[in-house]
C-alpha positions as a printed Julia matrix, in Angstrom:
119×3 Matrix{Float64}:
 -44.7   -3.17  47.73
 -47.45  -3.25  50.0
 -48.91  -1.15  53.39
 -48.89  -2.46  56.47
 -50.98  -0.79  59.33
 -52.13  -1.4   62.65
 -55.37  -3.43  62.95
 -57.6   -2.72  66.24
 -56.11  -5.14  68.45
 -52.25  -4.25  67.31
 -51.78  -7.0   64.57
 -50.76  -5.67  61.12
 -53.17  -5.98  58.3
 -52.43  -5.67  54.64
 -53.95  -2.56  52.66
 -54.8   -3.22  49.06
 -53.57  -1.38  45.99
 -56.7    0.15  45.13
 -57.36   1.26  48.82
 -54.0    3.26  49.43
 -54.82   6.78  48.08
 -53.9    8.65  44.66
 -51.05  10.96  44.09
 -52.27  13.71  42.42
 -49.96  16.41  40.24
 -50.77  19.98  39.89
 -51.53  21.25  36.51
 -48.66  24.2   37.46
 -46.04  20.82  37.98
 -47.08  19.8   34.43
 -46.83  23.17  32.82
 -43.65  23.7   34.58
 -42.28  20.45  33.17
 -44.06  20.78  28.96
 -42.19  24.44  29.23
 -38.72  23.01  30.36
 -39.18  20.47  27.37
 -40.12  22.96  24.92
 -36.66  24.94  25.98
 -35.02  21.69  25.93
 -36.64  20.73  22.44
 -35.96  24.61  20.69
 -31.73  24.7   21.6
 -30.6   28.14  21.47
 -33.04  31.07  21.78
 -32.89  34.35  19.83
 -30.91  37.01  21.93
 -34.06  38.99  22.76
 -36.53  35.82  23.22
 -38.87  35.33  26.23
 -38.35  31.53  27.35
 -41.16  29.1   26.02
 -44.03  29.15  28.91
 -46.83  26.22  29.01
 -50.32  25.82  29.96
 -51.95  22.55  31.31
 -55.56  21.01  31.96
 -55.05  18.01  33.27
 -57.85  15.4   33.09
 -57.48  12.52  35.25
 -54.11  10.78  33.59
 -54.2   13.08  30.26
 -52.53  16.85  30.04
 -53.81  19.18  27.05
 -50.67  21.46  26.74
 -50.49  24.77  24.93
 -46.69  25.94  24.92
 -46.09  29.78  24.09
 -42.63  30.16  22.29
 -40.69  32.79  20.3
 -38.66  31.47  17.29
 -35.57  32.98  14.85
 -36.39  34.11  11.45
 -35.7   32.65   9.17
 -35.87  29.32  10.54
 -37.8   25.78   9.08
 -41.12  26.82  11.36
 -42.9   24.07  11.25
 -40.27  21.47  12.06
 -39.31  23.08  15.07
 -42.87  23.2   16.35
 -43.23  19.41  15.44
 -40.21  18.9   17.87
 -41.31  20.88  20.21
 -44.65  18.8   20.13
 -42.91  15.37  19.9
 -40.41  15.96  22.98
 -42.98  17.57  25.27
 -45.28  14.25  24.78
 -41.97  12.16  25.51
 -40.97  14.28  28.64
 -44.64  14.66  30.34
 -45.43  11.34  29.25
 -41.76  10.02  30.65
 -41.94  12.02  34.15
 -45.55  12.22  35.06
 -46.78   9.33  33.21
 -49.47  10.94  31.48
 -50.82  10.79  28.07
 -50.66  13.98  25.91
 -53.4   13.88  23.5
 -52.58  17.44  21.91
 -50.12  19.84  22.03
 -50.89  23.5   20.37
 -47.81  25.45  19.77
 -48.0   28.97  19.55
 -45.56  30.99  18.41
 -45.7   34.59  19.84
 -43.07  36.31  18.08
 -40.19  35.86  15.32
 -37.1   37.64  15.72
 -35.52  38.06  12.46
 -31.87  37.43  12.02
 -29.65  40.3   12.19
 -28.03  41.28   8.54
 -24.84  42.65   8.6
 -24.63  46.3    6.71
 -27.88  47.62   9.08
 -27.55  50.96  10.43
């Protein structure tokens, strides 16, 4: 694809690639998108659990992300942060085309699974 604008006498002149500007996306775009993949990547939330939230820096075509999440109890707590990692590098990556160098997972709270014979 290439730009076309008017030259000074009305004849169209050809911009090149590297002269046509820069789309730049907020680090709140980003965030907005790591958090949706971390939801995406976790399934089914405990009853009580805040939805996954994310932080960005962005860095010219690189995101840091740190994703804040809430997980069952008992659950394998390590491989769900791993997927949570591995699918918010695949969807940033995917639909911003940036590189995600690190992901830090924090898990805010465990909600342990209710046992039946409780009062």
């Amino acid at each position: 694809m290439t730009s076309v604008s008017s030259g000074t006498h009305g004849s169209p002149t050809v911009v090149a690639p590297g002269e046509r500007g820069a789309i730049r996306i907020a680090d709140r775009v980003v965030a907005k998108i790591a958090a949706q993949a971390a939801r995406e990547a976790l399934g089914t939330l405990p009853k009580d659990a805040v939805p996954p939230h994310a932080t960005v820096v962005v860095h010219h075509d690189s995101a840091r992300v740190r994703v804040h999440l809430e997980l069952d109890y008992p659950s394998d707590i390590g491989a769900r942060c791993a997927a949570v990692r591995r699918h918010v590098v695949e969807r940033v990556g995917a639909l911003v085309d940036m590189e995600v160098p690190e992901v830090a997972v924090h898990v805010e709270r465990l909600h342990p699974a209710q046992t039946q014979g409780r009062a």
